[in-house]
Short mmCIF file of C-alpha atoms in Angstrom, two decimals:
data_model
loop_
_atom_site.label_atom_id
_atom_site.label_comp_id
_atom_site.label_asym_id
_atom_site.label_seq_id
_atom_site.Cartn_x
_atom_site.Cartn_y
_atom_site.Cartn_z
CA MET P 1 -27.63 133.40 92.03
CA THR P 2 -27.39 134.71 88.52
CA SER P 3 -26.74 132.51 85.86
CA ALA P 4 -23.93 133.05 83.13
CA VAL P 5 -26.43 132.07 80.38
CA ALA P 6 -29.62 133.57 78.72
CA GLN P 7 -29.28 137.09 80.57
CA PRO P 8 -31.50 139.66 79.49
CA PRO P 9 -29.47 142.30 77.59
CA GLY P 10 -27.14 144.17 79.79
CA THR P 11 -25.78 143.21 83.22
CA THR P 12 -27.17 146.26 85.32
CA THR P 13 -30.53 145.41 83.65
CA ALA P 14 -30.45 141.54 84.31
CA ALA P 15 -29.80 142.03 87.83
CA ALA P 16 -32.63 144.47 88.03
CA PHE P 17 -34.71 142.00 86.43
CA GLU P 18 -33.50 139.11 88.78
CA ARG P 19 -34.42 141.13 91.87
CA PHE P 20 -37.77 142.09 90.41
CA PHE P 21 -38.32 138.30 90.01
CA ARG P 22 -37.41 137.21 93.28
CA GLU P 23 -39.18 140.17 94.98
CA HIS P 24 -42.69 139.30 93.19
CA HIS P 25 -42.26 135.59 92.41
CA PRO P 26 -43.87 134.54 95.72
CA ASP P 27 -46.85 136.75 95.31
CA VAL P 28 -47.50 135.97 91.56
CA VAL P 29 -47.58 132.04 92.85
CA ARG P 30 -49.84 132.75 95.80
CA ILE P 31 -52.30 134.44 93.34
CA ALA P 32 -52.04 131.49 90.81
CA ARG P 33 -52.37 128.97 93.55
CA GLY P 34 -55.57 130.78 94.68
CA VAL P 35 -57.31 130.09 91.25
CA THR P 36 -55.86 126.94 90.34
CA GLY P 37 -55.40 125.24 93.65
CA ASP P 38 -52.43 123.35 92.28
CA GLU P 39 -49.04 124.51 93.42
CA ALA P 40 -47.43 122.87 89.91
CA THR P 41 -49.89 124.77 87.62
CA ALA P 42 -49.22 127.67 89.63
CA GLN P 43 -45.48 127.35 89.10
CA ASP P 44 -46.22 127.11 85.53
CA VAL P 45 -48.41 130.21 85.59
CA ALA P 46 -45.81 132.24 87.30
CA GLN P 47 -42.69 131.19 84.61
CA ASP P 48 -45.25 132.44 81.53
CA VAL P 49 -45.92 135.68 83.70
CA PHE P 50 -42.41 136.47 84.12
CA ILE P 51 -41.52 135.39 80.56
CA ALA P 52 -43.93 137.91 79.41
CA ALA P 53 -42.73 140.72 81.78
CA LEU P 54 -39.25 140.36 80.92
CA ARG P 55 -40.38 141.03 77.43
CA ARG P 56 -42.64 143.96 78.53
CA PHE P 57 -40.36 145.31 81.06
CA PRO P 58 -36.71 144.10 80.46
CA ASP P 59 -35.79 146.91 82.95
CA PRO P 60 -38.49 146.73 85.71
CA ARG P 61 -36.98 149.78 87.53
CA ALA P 62 -37.97 151.98 84.48
CA ALA P 63 -41.38 150.56 84.56
CA GLN P 64 -43.88 152.12 87.37
CA HIS P 65 -46.46 149.47 87.07
CA ALA P 66 -44.65 146.42 86.64
CA ALA P 67 -45.48 144.85 90.19
CA ALA P 68 -49.10 145.72 89.56
CA TRP P 69 -48.92 144.38 85.94
CA VAL P 70 -47.50 140.95 86.95
CA ARG P 71 -50.16 140.48 89.84
CA VAL P 72 -53.07 140.93 87.56
CA ALA P 73 -51.33 139.05 84.56
CA ALA P 74 -51.09 135.89 87.29
CA ALA P 75 -54.91 136.22 87.91
CA HIS P 76 -55.74 136.38 84.24
CA THR P 77 -53.34 133.78 83.30
CA ALA P 78 -54.56 131.51 86.08
CA LEU P 79 -58.26 132.05 85.13
CA ASN P 80 -57.13 131.09 81.57
CA THR P 81 -55.78 128.28 82.89
CA ILE P 82 -58.84 126.86 84.52
CA ARG P 83 -61.19 128.04 81.72
CA GLY P 84 -59.35 125.74 79.74
CA GLU P 85 -59.22 122.92 82.24
CA ARG P 86 -62.41 121.21 80.94
CA ARG P 87 -61.23 121.10 77.53
CA ARG P 88 -58.08 119.63 78.38
CA GLY P 89 -59.06 117.12 80.82
CA HIS P 90 -57.13 116.07 83.87
CA ARG P 91 -53.45 116.06 82.93
CA GLN P 92 -52.60 113.96 86.21
CA VAL P 93 -52.27 110.30 85.56
CA LEU P 94 -52.64 108.45 88.45
CA SER P 95 -53.01 105.04 87.00
CA GLY P 96 -50.30 102.53 88.58
CA ILE P 97 -49.47 105.09 91.28
CA ASP P 98 -50.01 103.96 94.77
CA VAL P 99 -52.92 106.49 95.80
CA PRO P 100 -54.09 106.19 99.56
CA ARG P 101 -57.47 104.68 99.68
CA ALA P 102 -60.75 106.75 99.72
CA GLY P 103 -60.42 108.76 102.85
CA PRO P 104 -63.18 110.33 104.78
CA GLU P 105 -65.92 112.21 103.42
CA GLU P 106 -64.62 115.52 104.23
CA ALA P 107 -61.71 115.08 101.80
CA ALA P 108 -63.91 114.20 99.32
CA LEU P 109 -65.97 117.31 99.94
CA ASP P 110 -63.03 119.41 100.23
CA SER P 111 -61.83 118.13 96.80
CA GLU P 112 -65.40 118.85 95.27
CA CYS P 113 -65.63 122.14 96.99
CA ARG P 114 -62.34 123.00 95.20
CA ALA P 115 -63.71 122.09 91.94
CA GLU P 116 -67.00 124.01 92.50
CA VAL P 117 -64.90 127.17 93.41
CA ARG P 118 -62.96 127.05 90.23
CA GLN P 119 -66.26 126.42 88.42
CA ALA P 120 -67.89 129.45 89.87
CA LEU P 121 -64.43 131.65 89.55
CA ARG P 122 -64.74 130.58 85.45
CA ARG P 123 -68.44 131.97 85.24
CA LEU P 124 -67.65 135.30 87.17
CA PRO P 125 -67.09 138.33 84.95
CA ARG P 126 -63.13 138.64 84.55
CA ARG P 127 -63.23 141.85 86.57
CA SER P 128 -64.99 140.15 89.42
CA ALA P 129 -62.97 137.24 89.50
CA THR P 130 -59.71 139.10 89.60
CA VAL P 131 -60.79 141.42 92.37
CA LEU P 132 -61.63 138.35 94.42
CA VAL P 133 -58.43 136.40 93.82
CA LEU P 134 -56.11 139.47 94.38
CA ARG P 135 -57.89 140.26 97.58
CA HIS P 136 -57.99 136.70 99.04
CA SER P 137 -54.48 136.06 97.76
CA GLY P 138 -53.25 138.67 100.61
CA LEU P 139 -53.07 141.93 98.61
CA SER P 140 -54.21 145.12 100.67
CA TYR P 141 -56.85 147.16 99.36
CA ALA P 142 -54.22 149.68 98.37
CA GLU P 143 -52.38 146.99 96.16
CA VAL P 144 -55.38 145.50 94.67
CA ALA P 145 -56.45 149.42 93.64
CA GLU P 146 -52.95 149.65 92.30
CA ALA P 147 -53.10 146.29 90.51
CA MET P 148 -56.59 146.93 88.90
CA ASN P 149 -55.62 150.61 88.25
CA VAL P 150 -59.01 151.75 90.00
CA ASN P 151 -59.35 154.23 93.34
CA VAL P 152 -58.61 152.41 96.45
CA GLY P 153 -62.23 153.51 97.53
CA HIS P 154 -63.73 151.53 94.54
CA VAL P 155 -62.23 148.14 95.88
CA GLY P 156 -64.73 147.35 98.61
CA THR P 157 -67.49 147.86 96.10
CA MET P 158 -65.86 145.79 93.51
CA LEU P 159 -65.25 143.13 96.25
CA ARG P 160 -68.54 143.54 97.65
CA ARG P 161 -70.18 142.79 94.13
CA ALA P 162 -68.15 139.98 93.46
CA GLU P 163 -68.39 138.15 96.64
CA SER P 164 -72.22 138.33 96.32
CA ALA P 165 -71.79 137.01 93.03
CA LEU P 166 -69.67 134.25 94.00
CA ARG P 167 -72.12 133.18 96.37
CA LYS P 168 -75.05 133.16 93.96
CA GLU P 169 -72.69 131.14 91.76
CA LEU P 170 -72.22 128.36 94.36
CA MET X 1 -75.27 160.99 107.96
CA ARG X 2 -76.04 158.88 104.90
CA HIS X 3 -76.10 155.43 104.95
CA VAL X 4 -72.59 153.65 104.66
CA SER X 5 -71.95 152.74 101.23
CA ASP X 6 -71.71 148.74 100.51
CA GLY X 7 -67.92 149.33 99.72
CA VAL X 8 -67.39 151.22 102.84
CA LEU X 9 -69.01 148.45 104.79
CA ARG X 10 -67.00 145.90 103.03
CA ARG X 11 -63.84 147.66 103.87
CA LEU X 12 -64.92 147.97 107.37
CA GLN X 13 -64.88 144.20 107.94
CA GLU X 14 -60.73 144.14 107.21
CA GLU X 15 -59.43 147.73 107.17
CA PRO X 16 -61.77 149.32 109.77
CA TYR X 17 -58.73 152.00 110.35
CA ALA X 18 -58.93 153.06 106.90
CA VAL X 19 -62.37 154.31 106.81
CA PRO X 20 -63.72 157.48 108.44
CA ASP X 21 -65.04 157.12 112.12
CA ALA X 22 -68.38 158.67 111.11
CA ALA X 23 -69.28 155.42 109.31
CA GLY X 24 -68.34 153.37 112.27
CA ARG X 25 -70.57 155.57 114.35
CA HIS X 26 -73.56 155.49 111.87
CA LEU X 27 -73.07 151.79 111.83
CA GLU X 28 -73.82 151.50 115.61
CA THR X 29 -77.01 153.35 115.28
CA CYS X 30 -78.39 152.39 111.68
CA GLY X 31 -80.15 148.93 111.90
CA ARG X 32 -80.22 149.12 107.76
CA CYS X 33 -76.66 149.40 107.59
CA ARG X 34 -75.86 146.92 110.35
CA ALA X 35 -78.30 144.28 108.49
CA SER X 36 -76.09 145.17 105.37
CA SER X 37 -73.00 144.67 107.25
CA GLY X 38 -73.92 141.33 108.14
CA GLN X 39 -74.93 140.08 104.76
CA ILE X 40 -71.64 141.67 103.49
CA ALA X 41 -69.89 140.04 106.31
CA GLU X 42 -71.14 136.58 105.69
CA ASN X 43 -70.49 136.84 102.10
CA ALA X 44 -66.83 138.00 102.78
CA ALA X 45 -66.26 135.01 105.23
CA LEU X 46 -67.43 132.81 102.68
CA ALA X 47 -64.91 133.96 99.87
CA SER X 48 -62.29 134.26 102.30
CA ARG X 49 -62.73 130.47 103.16
CA LEU X 50 -63.24 129.18 99.81
CA LEU X 51 -60.28 131.36 98.28
CA ALA X 52 -57.94 131.37 101.04
CA VAL X 53 -54.40 130.44 99.78
CA PRO X 54 -52.50 128.28 102.37
CA PRO X 55 -49.00 129.26 102.87
CA ALA X 56 -46.31 127.19 101.02
CA ALA X 57 -42.72 126.70 100.70
CA GLU X 58 -41.13 129.00 98.25
CA ASP X 59 -37.98 127.85 96.21
CA THR X 60 -37.38 131.12 94.59
CA ASP X 61 -33.67 129.92 93.42
CA ALA X 62 -35.34 127.00 91.93
CA ALA X 63 -37.87 129.23 90.21
CA TRP X 64 -35.26 131.60 88.95
CA ALA X 65 -33.06 128.84 87.50
CA ARG X 66 -36.34 127.39 85.69
CA LEU X 67 -36.66 130.64 83.84
CA GLN X 68 -33.17 130.90 83.16
CA ARG X 69 -33.38 127.52 81.37
CA GLN X 70 -36.55 128.57 79.35
CA LEU X 71 -34.63 131.81 78.29
CA GLU X 72 -31.87 129.68 76.91
CA PRO X 73 -31.36 129.88 73.07
CA ALA X 74 -33.15 127.44 71.28
CA ALA X 75 -29.89 125.76 70.13
CA ARG X 76 -28.65 125.40 73.18
CA ARG X 77 -31.57 123.70 74.63
CA PRO X 78 -32.03 119.98 74.61
CA ALA X 79 -34.95 119.00 72.45
CA ARG X 80 -38.45 118.94 74.40
CA GLY X 81 -41.70 117.92 73.59
CA SER X 82 -42.96 121.45 73.98
CA GLY X 83 -41.32 125.10 74.34
CA VAL X 84 -41.90 125.43 78.08
CA PRO X 85 -40.93 122.70 80.59
CA ARG X 86 -43.76 122.31 83.04
CA PHE X 87 -43.20 121.77 86.63
CA PRO X 88 -43.25 118.50 88.01
CA ARG X 89 -46.56 117.03 89.13
CA PRO X 90 -46.60 115.54 92.38
CA LEU X 91 -47.10 111.65 92.19
CA VAL X 92 -49.53 111.19 95.05
CA ASN X 93 -52.37 113.49 95.78
CA VAL X 94 -53.63 114.55 99.40
CA PRO X 95 -52.97 111.77 101.85
CA VAL X 96 -56.04 109.96 103.56
CA VAL X 97 -57.66 112.65 105.98
CA THR X 98 -58.36 111.28 109.21
CA GLY X 99 -56.84 112.03 112.50
CA VAL X 100 -56.08 111.97 116.13
CA GLY X 101 -53.40 114.47 117.75
CA LEU X 102 -52.61 117.08 120.15
CA THR X 103 -54.31 120.56 119.76
CA ALA X 104 -53.17 123.32 121.55
CA VAL X 105 -55.67 125.69 122.29
CA LEU X 106 -54.43 129.25 122.70
CA VAL X 107 -56.42 131.54 124.96
CA ALA X 108 -55.92 135.23 125.04
CA GLY X 109 -54.99 137.86 127.39
CA GLY X 110 -53.41 135.77 129.67
CA VAL X 111 -56.36 134.08 130.87
CA ALA X 112 -55.23 130.34 129.79
CA ALA X 113 -53.43 128.22 127.66
CA ALA X 114 -53.64 124.43 127.80
CA ALA X 115 -53.32 121.37 125.51
CA THR X 116 -55.00 118.13 125.37
CA LEU X 117 -54.88 114.76 123.90
CA THR X 118 -57.95 113.87 121.90
CA THR X 119 -59.18 113.42 118.40
CA VAL X 120 -58.94 115.80 115.93
CA PHE X 121 -59.86 116.26 112.40
CA SER X 122 -61.64 119.01 111.04
CA PRO X 123 -63.78 120.29 113.85
CA THR X 124 -66.81 122.25 113.28
CA LYS X 125 -67.84 123.05 116.83
CA VAL X 126 -66.41 123.24 120.37
CA ALA X 127 -66.78 121.43 123.69
CA THR X 128 -65.14 121.15 126.66
CA VAL X 129 -62.78 118.73 128.69
CA SER X 130 -61.97 119.26 132.19
CA LEU X 131 -58.27 119.01 132.85
CA SER X 132 -56.39 119.09 135.88
CA GLN X 133 -52.57 119.75 136.25
CA GLY X 134 -52.32 116.09 137.29
CA ASP X 135 -54.13 115.20 133.61
CA LEU X 136 -51.53 117.42 131.73
CA ARG X 137 -48.64 115.65 133.54
CA ALA X 138 -50.08 112.13 132.93
CA VAL X 139 -50.33 113.03 129.57
CA SER X 140 -47.16 114.18 128.92
CA ASN X 141 -46.00 110.89 130.62
CA VAL X 142 -48.26 108.81 128.17
CA LEU X 143 -46.62 110.65 125.06
CA GLY X 144 -43.06 110.28 126.38
CA LEU X 145 -42.24 114.12 126.28
CA GLY X 146 -38.76 114.68 127.74
CA ARG X 147 -37.69 111.00 127.17
CA GLY X 148 -34.99 112.17 124.98
CA PRO X 149 -33.42 115.54 124.07
CA ALA X 150 -35.56 117.53 121.82
CA ALA X 151 -33.71 119.02 118.73
CA GLY X 152 -34.55 122.62 117.18
CA SER X 153 -36.59 125.40 118.69
CA PRO X 154 -39.80 124.88 120.84
CA SER X 155 -40.98 128.35 119.97
CA GLY X 156 -40.71 128.34 116.09
CA GLY X 157 -38.99 127.13 113.14
CA SER X 158 -38.76 123.28 113.29
CA GLY X 159 -37.63 120.42 115.66
CA THR X 160 -37.90 116.85 116.75
CA GLN X 161 -38.78 115.26 120.06
CA PRO X 162 -38.87 111.37 120.66
CA LEU X 163 -41.91 110.13 122.07
CA ARG X 164 -42.89 106.69 123.92
CA PHE X 165 -44.47 105.42 120.72
CA GLY X 166 -42.87 107.16 117.88
CA THR X 167 -41.44 110.66 116.89
CA LEU X 168 -42.74 114.27 116.88
CA ARG X 169 -41.61 116.51 114.40
CA TRP X 170 -42.82 120.21 114.08
CA SER X 171 -42.36 123.29 111.95
CA SER X 172 -43.72 126.54 111.32
CA SER X 173 -43.93 128.12 108.10
CA GLY X 174 -42.59 131.33 109.59
CA GLN X 175 -41.50 133.03 112.79
CA PRO X 176 -44.39 134.61 115.07
CA GLY X 177 -44.10 138.22 115.44
CA GLN X 178 -45.72 141.58 115.89
CA VAL X 179 -47.00 143.47 112.78
CA SER X 180 -47.93 147.17 112.10
CA SER X 181 -51.64 146.63 111.66
CA VAL X 182 -54.66 144.58 111.46
CA ALA X 183 -54.21 144.75 107.61
CA ARG X 184 -50.80 143.36 107.40
CA ALA X 185 -51.92 140.69 109.70
CA THR X 186 -54.99 140.01 107.62
CA ALA X 187 -52.65 140.16 104.43
CA GLN X 188 -50.32 137.59 106.13
CA THR X 189 -52.83 135.20 107.57
CA HIS X 190 -55.54 135.54 105.18
CA LEU X 191 -58.09 135.95 108.00
CA ALA X 192 -60.77 138.29 108.34
CA PHE X 193 -61.08 140.47 111.50
CA ARG X 194 -64.07 142.68 112.19
CA ALA X 195 -63.06 144.90 115.03
CA PRO X 196 -65.68 145.51 117.81
CA ALA X 197 -67.33 149.02 117.22
CA ARG X 198 -67.88 149.17 120.80
CA LEU X 199 -65.38 148.39 123.59
CA PRO X 200 -66.16 147.60 127.21
CA ALA X 201 -65.35 150.36 129.75
CA GLY X 202 -61.97 150.18 130.99
CA VAL X 203 -60.14 149.01 127.60
CA GLY X 204 -58.05 151.45 125.81
CA SER X 205 -57.40 151.37 122.37
CA LEU X 206 -55.49 148.67 120.23
CA ALA X 207 -52.09 148.10 121.45
CA ALA X 208 -50.49 145.03 119.58
CA VAL X 209 -51.23 143.02 116.70
CA LEU X 210 -49.53 139.59 116.55
CA VAL X 211 -49.39 136.90 113.86
CA GLN X 212 -48.62 133.06 114.26
CA PRO X 213 -47.96 131.45 110.82
CA GLN X 214 -49.32 128.03 110.24
CA ALA X 215 -47.76 125.60 112.38
CA THR X 216 -47.46 121.77 111.65
CA ALA X 217 -46.80 118.59 114.24
CA THR X 218 -46.32 115.20 112.74
CA ILE X 219 -46.39 112.06 114.76
CA THR X 220 -44.59 109.04 113.30
CA PHE X 221 -45.88 106.21 114.91
CA SER X 222 -43.15 103.42 115.80
CA LYS X 223 -43.11 100.39 113.24
CA ASP X 224 -43.13 98.10 116.55
CA ILE X 225 -46.80 98.75 117.13
CA ALA X 226 -49.38 96.65 115.74
CA ALA X 227 -51.19 97.34 112.56
CA PRO X 228 -52.88 99.72 111.49
CA VAL X 229 -51.29 102.17 114.11
CA GLY X 230 -47.95 101.21 113.58
CA GLY X 231 -46.29 103.46 110.80
CA THR X 232 -48.95 105.62 110.53
CA ARG X 233 -47.97 109.32 110.10
CA LEU X 234 -50.27 111.73 112.05
CA THR X 235 -50.06 115.39 110.97
CA VAL X 236 -51.69 118.03 112.72
CA SER X 237 -51.75 121.71 111.21
CA ALA X 238 -52.95 124.64 113.19
CA GLY X 239 -53.03 128.41 112.16
CA PRO X 240 -52.43 130.73 110.79
CA ALA X 241 -53.66 132.78 113.69
CA MET X 242 -53.78 136.33 114.54
CA MET X 243 -54.06 137.99 117.90
CA VAL X 244 -55.40 141.81 118.11
CA GLN X 245 -54.52 143.05 121.82
CA TYR X 246 -56.25 146.13 123.46
CA GLY X 247 -54.53 147.87 126.34
CA GLY X 248 -56.18 149.06 129.35
CA GLN X 249 -56.91 152.74 130.32
CA LEU X 250 -54.15 152.68 133.15
CA GLY X 251 -50.55 152.00 133.14
CA GLY X 252 -50.41 153.96 129.91
CA GLY X 253 -52.47 151.30 128.15
CA LYS X 254 -49.39 149.06 127.88
CA VAL X 255 -51.25 146.07 130.00
CA PRO X 256 -53.33 144.05 127.51
CA THR X 257 -56.76 144.06 128.97
CA LEU X 258 -58.64 142.57 125.92
CA GLY X 259 -57.18 140.03 123.40
CA ILE X 260 -59.13 138.71 120.42
CA LEU X 261 -57.59 135.55 118.70
CA THR X 262 -58.81 134.52 115.30
CA MET X 263 -57.34 131.26 113.66
CA ARG X 264 -57.86 128.55 111.10
CA ARG X 265 -59.38 125.82 112.60
CA PRO X 266 -56.91 122.87 113.29
CA VAL X 267 -56.85 119.96 110.82
CA ALA X 268 -55.29 116.55 111.15
CA THR X 269 -54.64 113.96 108.41
CA SER X 270 -53.33 110.48 108.98
CA THR X 271 -51.63 108.27 106.47
CA GLY X 272 -52.74 104.89 107.96
CA ALA X 273 -54.89 104.25 110.88
CA THR X 274 -58.25 105.86 111.25
CA THR X 275 -59.48 108.45 113.73
CA SER X 276 -61.17 105.54 115.73
CA GLN X 277 -58.22 103.50 115.61
CA LEU X 278 -55.68 106.01 116.83
CA GLU X 279 -58.22 107.23 119.44
CA ASN X 280 -58.40 103.87 120.92
CA TYR X 281 -54.84 103.07 120.74
CA LEU X 282 -53.77 106.76 122.62
CA LEU X 283 -56.77 106.66 125.07
CA GLY X 284 -55.76 103.15 125.91
CA GLN X 285 -52.43 103.71 126.76
CA ARG X 286 -51.23 102.84 130.54
CA GLY X 287 -51.32 106.10 132.63
CA MET X 288 -53.88 107.77 130.71
CA PRO X 289 -56.23 109.18 133.10
CA THR X 290 -59.65 107.39 133.24
CA ASP X 291 -61.86 110.19 133.64
CA LEU X 292 -60.05 112.20 130.77
CA ALA X 293 -60.34 109.56 128.37
CA ARG X 294 -64.05 109.11 129.27
CA GLN X 295 -64.69 112.76 128.52
CA VAL X 296 -62.72 112.51 124.99
CA ARG X 297 -64.89 109.44 124.32
CA LEU X 298 -68.36 111.22 125.46
CA LEU X 299 -67.37 114.06 122.91
CA GLY X 300 -68.54 111.72 120.13
CA SER X 301 -67.67 112.67 116.47
CA PRO X 302 -64.30 112.53 117.38
CA GLY X 303 -63.23 114.08 113.95
CA SER X 304 -65.65 117.27 114.18
CA VAL X 305 -65.27 118.61 117.98
CA LEU X 306 -62.39 120.92 118.99
CA PRO X 307 -62.22 120.46 122.48
CA ILE X 308 -61.53 123.32 124.81
CA PRO X 309 -59.52 122.39 128.02
CA VAL X 310 -61.35 123.86 131.09
CA PRO X 311 -58.41 124.97 133.55
CA PRO X 312 -59.01 124.37 137.29
CA GLY X 313 -61.01 127.09 138.80
CA ALA X 314 -62.65 128.08 135.77
CA THR X 315 -66.58 127.47 135.22
CA ALA X 316 -67.59 126.58 131.67
CA THR X 317 -71.03 127.90 130.47
CA HIS X 318 -72.45 126.38 126.83
CA LEU X 319 -73.80 128.95 124.83
CA ARG X 320 -74.21 130.28 121.47
CA VAL X 321 -72.58 133.20 119.51
CA HIS X 322 -73.90 134.05 116.05
CA GLY X 323 -75.97 130.65 116.38
CA ALA X 324 -72.77 128.46 116.96
CA PRO X 325 -71.88 126.59 119.74
CA ALA X 326 -69.39 128.52 122.20
CA VAL X 327 -67.86 127.81 125.62
CA LEU X 328 -67.52 130.71 127.98
CA LEU X 329 -65.08 130.15 130.58
CA SER X 330 -65.05 132.48 133.73
CA PHE X 331 -63.36 132.67 137.03
CA ALA X 332 -65.19 132.89 140.62
CA SER X 333 -63.68 136.36 141.00
CA GLY X 334 -65.35 137.58 137.78
CA ALA X 335 -61.90 139.18 137.09
CA ALA X 336 -61.13 137.35 133.73
CA SER X 337 -63.38 135.29 131.31
CA ALA X 338 -62.95 134.01 127.78
CA VAL X 339 -65.25 132.80 125.03
CA ILE X 340 -64.32 130.39 122.28
CA TRP X 341 -66.39 129.46 119.36
CA GLU X 342 -65.95 128.19 115.66
CA SER X 343 -67.90 130.06 113.26
CA HIS X 344 -69.59 128.40 110.27
CA ASP X 345 -66.70 129.28 107.84
CA GLY X 346 -64.00 127.17 109.95
CA THR X 347 -62.52 130.08 111.92
CA VAL X 348 -61.85 129.34 115.61
CA HIS X 349 -62.43 132.53 117.66
CA ALA X 350 -61.44 133.36 121.27
CA VAL X 351 -62.13 136.70 122.90
CA ALA X 352 -60.61 136.97 126.57
CA GLY X 353 -59.55 139.50 128.93
CA LEU X 354 -59.45 140.99 132.21
CA LEU X 355 -63.22 141.57 131.95
CA ASN X 356 -66.25 140.13 133.54
CA ARG X 357 -68.36 137.57 131.14
CA GLN X 358 -71.09 139.98 129.98
CA ASP X 359 -68.17 142.58 128.60
CA ILE X 360 -66.35 139.28 127.21
CA LEU X 361 -70.05 138.70 125.40
CA ASN X 362 -70.47 141.91 124.37
CA VAL X 363 -67.52 141.89 122.29
CA ALA X 364 -67.70 138.20 121.16
CA ARG X 365 -71.32 139.24 119.64
CA GLN X 366 -69.67 142.23 117.56
CA ILE X 367 -67.33 140.04 115.85
CA GLY X 368 -67.00 136.51 114.23
#
């Protein structure tokens, strides 16, 4: 469904970018959701990533690493987002909304756990947090290697160190 | 051979076929590497549990349309508070999490598959419930399954089914199917899988890898029922799951001899009544087998126990696998066995096959 407005320059190029968007948007959202734990924020991150991608790769067919780039950009942008969370405070205003009464302890623990994980990701070195997010969002070792521009044999080592660091942070 | 590097040990957890065979052989005989591998597996499982991203419906059309709007020239765009329109936030957070439900417990390798009515929330351990064919029929009658025409596909997708006390709706985030590798299944399900380093005699090579996306069933209780159960919406989510099948050494290796099932533990949420209220309502229904209701009540902690139905003819033994409570099901003939347990990271494991109980346990203790 290509709109008549706001096409990137050149019809063929525009169609190529739309195909690129449709192919990679689900992965980008999933990576962002893995960091933020929130669908709406993940969608925002994905929009920012693809706007940046459009500026960088107007014709993604000509950019060999465009797919890898948007994945890493999703991880970095999402990590930046949660790093700014504390400063911005919670956006969601719940006053006046019919929020269900406090549920079982497990629900609270789950929410608490997610917050702790986000804090831990904030504290980890950027590279460690990125490899964790990419791998645990479902990318294979080969895909993580391509996205991070490292040898595939090095991904296991990076992942092992990052997971050990994550455990220490919790 | 030198010790296996940490990076290779880490990859062995998820992509065992991508590392040299020599590493696997070394691991079998080296205590130091096995200890490292165990620690790495624990950290990996923890990270997987904390960082796994549940599947969600993706509306790429809407996302593309939104991008188009953002790229409109400013002059054509209505004035906004900020340059980038934000995605609408949900008005209400996660519903109150409590639950009672129907949990389907899959047992691999053609050994058994059954379902039972009991309390489910976010179980952390397994326990047995004896279940006869008569019990299954009685539970089906209590639920009112078959009272009206079901709409939709029972094997996947989505559908509805009228119940005696409400409506059952189910949906799946995708179709179950076979994938080309364990790595692909891991990528799709976000479940870690550790292949057993040693397979029992008679078990052949890897034959098939199957995935089942997350499935959700929602029971909406009729508003005619007295509060607080009336109007409650109970949602049970199960999966995703992956099944790795190994063929036999006879029959061209086509007949599955061993199956290893890995799935995220089921979770139930309720918008109204509490676990105990729903349990009391369901178990108090006329026609509910008295002994089954008694067994379910004896489980205690209804929100934390995953009931394992024991099929007729099977013997259940309680033991531990990697320190977690496990149930071993075996048949008198010794021709088939299964062991089911939930590991500390919230993953339910089942190892089943046409093998004796010792062989099944040997496999179970290499994974999980």
